[in-house]
mmCIF file of N, CA and C in Angstrom:
data_model
loop_
_atom_site.group_PDB
_atom_site.id
_atom_site.type_symbol
_atom_site.label_atom_id
_atom_site.label_comp_id
_atom_site.label_asym_id
_atom_site.label_seq_id
_atom_site.Cartn_x
_atom_site.Cartn_y
_atom_site.Cartn_z
ATOM 1 N N MET N 207 -0.756 68.235 13.002
ATOM 2 C CA MET N 207 -1.836 67.645 13.248
ATOM 3 C C MET N 207 -2.506 68.619 13.673
ATOM 4 N N SER N 208 -2.612 68.903 11.723
ATOM 5 C CA SER N 208 -3.484 70.437 11.886
ATOM 6 C C SER N 208 -5.310 70.393 12.421
ATOM 7 N N ALA N 209 -5.384 69.070 12.522
ATOM 8 C CA ALA N 209 -7.119 68.144 13.277
ATOM 9 C C ALA N 209 -7.118 68.827 15.055
ATOM 10 N N ILE N 210 -5.385 69.509 15.456
ATOM 11 C CA ILE N 210 -5.404 69.376 17.082
ATOM 12 C C ILE N 210 -5.575 70.943 16.865
ATOM 13 N N LYS N 211 -6.873 71.672 17.069
ATOM 14 C CA LYS N 211 -6.555 73.108 17.564
ATOM 15 C C LYS N 211 -7.614 73.214 18.507
ATOM 16 N N GLN N 212 -7.177 74.600 19.192
ATOM 17 C CA GLN N 212 -8.289 75.030 19.512
ATOM 18 C C GLN N 212 -10.187 75.701 19.961
ATOM 19 N N GLY N 213 -10.627 74.874 21.042
ATOM 20 C CA GLY N 213 -11.897 74.660 19.772
ATOM 21 C C GLY N 213 -12.706 73.526 20.036
ATOM 22 N N ARG N 214 -11.318 72.869 19.526
ATOM 23 C CA ARG N 214 -11.822 71.102 18.682
ATOM 24 C C ARG N 214 -12.290 70.245 19.845
ATOM 25 N N VAL N 215 -13.658 69.693 19.826
ATOM 26 C CA VAL N 215 -14.337 68.513 20.682
ATOM 27 C C VAL N 215 -14.032 67.585 20.046
ATOM 28 N N CYS N 216 -12.468 66.641 21.670
ATOM 29 C CA CYS N 216 -12.122 64.886 21.033
ATOM 30 C C CYS N 216 -12.566 63.974 21.976
ATOM 31 N N LEU N 217 -12.507 62.780 21.730
ATOM 32 C CA LEU N 217 -12.917 62.012 22.194
ATOM 33 C C LEU N 217 -11.502 60.736 23.217
ATOM 34 N N LYS N 218 -11.638 60.967 24.438
ATOM 35 C CA LYS N 218 -10.820 61.032 25.279
ATOM 36 C C LYS N 218 -10.043 59.569 24.853
ATOM 37 N N ILE N 219 -10.175 58.226 24.226
ATOM 38 C CA ILE N 219 -9.670 57.125 24.061
ATOM 39 C C ILE N 219 -8.787 55.944 24.680
ATOM 40 N N ALA N 220 -7.044 57.556 25.882
ATOM 41 C CA ALA N 220 -6.951 56.189 26.386
ATOM 42 C C ALA N 220 -6.619 57.413 28.318
ATOM 43 N N GLY N 221 -6.271 57.082 29.237
ATOM 44 C CA GLY N 221 -5.394 57.634 30.412
ATOM 45 C C GLY N 221 -7.524 57.068 31.616
ATOM 46 N N ARG N 222 -7.117 58.474 32.497
ATOM 47 C CA ARG N 222 -8.007 58.069 33.230
ATOM 48 C C ARG N 222 -9.834 58.130 32.524
ATOM 49 N N ASP N 223 -9.945 59.481 32.400
ATOM 50 C CA ASP N 223 -10.775 59.597 31.346
ATOM 51 C C ASP N 223 -11.513 59.269 29.602
ATOM 52 N N ALA N 224 -10.994 58.460 30.558
ATOM 53 C CA ALA N 224 -11.200 57.932 28.289
ATOM 54 C C ALA N 224 -12.481 57.308 28.394
ATOM 55 N N GLY N 225 -13.243 57.422 27.553
ATOM 56 C CA GLY N 225 -14.365 57.449 26.197
ATOM 57 C C GLY N 225 -14.634 59.112 27.026
ATOM 58 N N GLU N 226 -14.716 59.482 27.333
ATOM 59 C CA GLU N 226 -15.257 60.611 28.336
ATOM 60 C C GLU N 226 -15.058 61.968 26.552
ATOM 61 N N LYS N 227 -15.763 63.418 26.329
ATOM 62 C CA LYS N 227 -16.080 64.276 25.371
ATOM 63 C C LYS N 227 -14.826 65.613 26.440
ATOM 64 N N VAL N 228 -13.888 65.464 25.164
ATOM 65 C CA VAL N 228 -13.685 67.115 25.571
ATOM 66 C C VAL N 228 -13.148 67.886 24.851
ATOM 67 N N VAL N 229 -12.931 69.652 25.202
ATOM 68 C CA VAL N 229 -13.036 69.723 24.253
ATOM 69 C C VAL N 229 -11.075 71.052 23.753
ATOM 70 N N ILE N 230 -9.802 71.307 23.344
ATOM 71 C CA ILE N 230 -9.027 71.070 23.853
ATOM 72 C C ILE N 230 -9.674 73.223 23.674
ATOM 73 N N THR N 231 -8.447 73.701 25.128
ATOM 74 C CA THR N 231 -9.527 74.757 25.082
ATOM 75 C C THR N 231 -7.230 75.937 25.067
ATOM 76 N N LYS N 232 -6.357 75.313 24.094
ATOM 77 C CA LYS N 232 -5.033 76.037 24.588
ATOM 78 C C LYS N 232 -3.985 74.651 24.010
ATOM 79 N N VAL N 233 -3.476 75.312 23.078
ATOM 80 C CA VAL N 233 -2.290 73.993 21.967
ATOM 81 C C VAL N 233 -0.975 74.228 23.176
ATOM 82 N N VAL N 234 0.104 73.043 24.425
ATOM 83 C CA VAL N 234 0.468 74.418 24.598
ATOM 84 C C VAL N 234 2.019 73.982 23.874
ATOM 85 N N ASP N 235 2.144 72.417 23.194
ATOM 86 C CA ASP N 235 3.070 72.535 22.704
ATOM 87 C C ASP N 235 2.835 71.841 21.202
ATOM 88 N N GLU N 236 3.752 70.425 20.219
ATOM 89 C CA GLU N 236 3.307 70.035 19.721
ATOM 90 C C GLU N 236 2.722 68.553 19.947
ATOM 91 N N ASN N 237 3.721 68.134 21.540
ATOM 92 C CA ASN N 237 2.782 67.190 21.501
ATOM 93 C C ASN N 237 1.481 67.028 23.305
ATOM 94 N N PHE N 238 1.818 69.132 23.294
ATOM 95 C CA PHE N 238 0.215 68.905 24.655
ATOM 96 C C PHE N 238 -0.441 69.733 24.361
ATOM 97 N N VAL N 239 -1.908 69.529 25.229
ATOM 98 C CA VAL N 239 -3.104 70.501 24.672
ATOM 99 C C VAL N 239 -3.879 70.502 26.546
ATOM 100 N N MET N 240 -4.288 71.772 26.890
ATOM 101 C CA MET N 240 -5.257 72.011 28.188
ATOM 102 C C MET N 240 -7.041 71.426 27.318
ATOM 103 N N VAL N 241 -6.825 70.544 27.822
ATOM 104 C CA VAL N 241 -8.187 69.805 27.711
ATOM 105 C C VAL N 241 -9.550 70.449 29.250
ATOM 106 N N LYS N 242 -10.728 70.880 28.675
ATOM 107 C CA LYS N 242 -11.279 71.209 29.239
ATOM 108 C C LYS N 242 -12.682 70.503 29.043
ATOM 109 N N SER N 243 -12.982 70.376 30.616
ATOM 110 C CA SER N 243 -15.025 68.537 30.347
ATOM 111 C C SER N 243 -16.137 68.510 31.153
ATOM 112 N N PRO N 244 -17.329 68.474 30.997
ATOM 113 C CA PRO N 244 -17.926 68.619 31.627
ATOM 114 C C PRO N 244 -18.754 68.750 33.028
ATOM 115 N N LYS N 245 -17.381 66.930 33.447
ATOM 116 C CA LYS N 245 -17.482 66.793 34.528
ATOM 117 C C LYS N 245 -16.387 66.898 36.178
ATOM 118 N N ARG N 246 -15.007 67.671 34.942
ATOM 119 C CA ARG N 246 -13.403 68.269 35.779
ATOM 120 C C ARG N 246 -14.127 70.233 35.563
ATOM 121 N N LYS N 247 -14.043 70.819 37.706
ATOM 122 C CA LYS N 247 -13.865 71.841 37.147
ATOM 123 C C LYS N 247 -12.225 72.621 36.545
ATOM 124 N N LYS N 248 -11.520 71.547 36.817
ATOM 125 C CA LYS N 248 -9.802 72.286 35.890
ATOM 126 C C LYS N 248 -9.745 72.207 34.826
ATOM 127 N N GLU N 249 -8.793 73.009 34.336
ATOM 128 C CA GLU N 249 -8.590 72.045 33.005
ATOM 129 C C GLU N 249 -7.852 70.790 33.393
ATOM 130 N N ARG N 250 -6.858 70.136 32.034
ATOM 131 C CA ARG N 250 -6.235 69.435 32.671
ATOM 132 C C ARG N 250 -5.150 69.237 31.571
ATOM 133 N N ARG N 251 -4.486 68.939 31.100
ATOM 134 C CA ARG N 251 -2.531 69.057 30.376
ATOM 135 C C ARG N 251 -2.539 67.316 30.006
ATOM 136 N N CYS N 252 -3.295 67.480 28.692
ATOM 137 C CA CYS N 252 -3.755 65.848 27.800
ATOM 138 C C CYS N 252 -2.181 65.064 26.914
ATOM 139 N N SER N 253 -1.884 64.678 26.289
ATOM 140 C CA SER N 253 -1.135 64.485 25.151
ATOM 141 C C SER N 253 -2.053 64.325 23.801
ATOM 142 N N ILE N 254 -1.713 64.719 23.394
ATOM 143 C CA ILE N 254 -2.730 64.587 21.610
ATOM 144 C C ILE N 254 -2.662 62.903 21.420
ATOM 145 N N ARG N 255 -1.926 62.314 21.542
ATOM 146 C CA ARG N 255 -1.656 60.918 21.662
ATOM 147 C C ARG N 255 -2.801 59.543 22.160
ATOM 148 N N HIS N 256 -3.828 60.609 23.785
ATOM 149 C CA HIS N 256 -4.705 60.185 24.285
ATOM 150 C C HIS N 256 -6.097 60.898 23.476
ATOM 151 N N LEU N 257 -6.069 61.407 22.190
ATOM 152 C CA LEU N 257 -8.041 62.417 21.865
ATOM 153 C C LEU N 257 -7.632 61.605 20.240
ATOM 154 N N GLU N 258 -9.167 61.913 19.703
ATOM 155 C CA GLU N 258 -9.486 61.500 19.420
ATOM 156 C C GLU N 258 -9.988 61.860 18.437
ATOM 157 N N PRO N 259 -9.978 63.083 17.728
ATOM 158 C CA PRO N 259 -10.903 64.129 17.107
ATOM 159 C C PRO N 259 -12.196 63.753 16.667
ATOM 160 N N THR N 260 -13.393 64.777 16.526
ATOM 161 C CA THR N 260 -14.165 64.583 15.980
ATOM 162 C C THR N 260 -13.954 66.201 14.929
ATOM 163 N N ASP N 261 -15.884 65.853 14.488
ATOM 164 C CA ASP N 261 -15.804 66.858 13.160
ATOM 165 C C ASP N 261 -15.951 68.658 13.954
ATOM 166 N N VAL N 262 -16.706 67.930 14.981
ATOM 167 C CA VAL N 262 -16.943 69.339 15.868
ATOM 168 C C VAL N 262 -15.793 70.328 16.009
ATOM 169 N N VAL N 263 -16.188 72.287 16.611
ATOM 170 C CA VAL N 263 -15.361 72.615 16.082
ATOM 171 C C VAL N 263 -16.978 73.278 17.174
ATOM 172 N N VAL N 264 -16.024 74.515 18.657
ATOM 173 C CA VAL N 264 -16.241 74.476 19.914
ATOM 174 C C VAL N 264 -15.832 76.220 19.240
ATOM 175 N N SER N 265 -16.727 77.777 18.903
ATOM 176 C CA SER N 265 -16.841 78.575 19.296
ATOM 177 C C SER N 265 -17.490 79.184 20.202
ATOM 178 N N SER N 266 -16.441 80.500 20.319
ATOM 179 C CA SER N 266 -16.614 81.546 21.839
ATOM 180 C C SER N 266 -17.249 83.056 21.675
#
């Protein structure tokens, strides 16, 4: 899935943080990524099945 890459802004569609926008900080493997959100201090591991990618990419 090429839309899942570092810096991509996504919308969480499942889980405790459903409806929240997050940024992918690291791709762990083919099923999981690390995400960062404004509400949480720490990065969290998230399944790519729980993410809906947007067209926005954050560059560092």
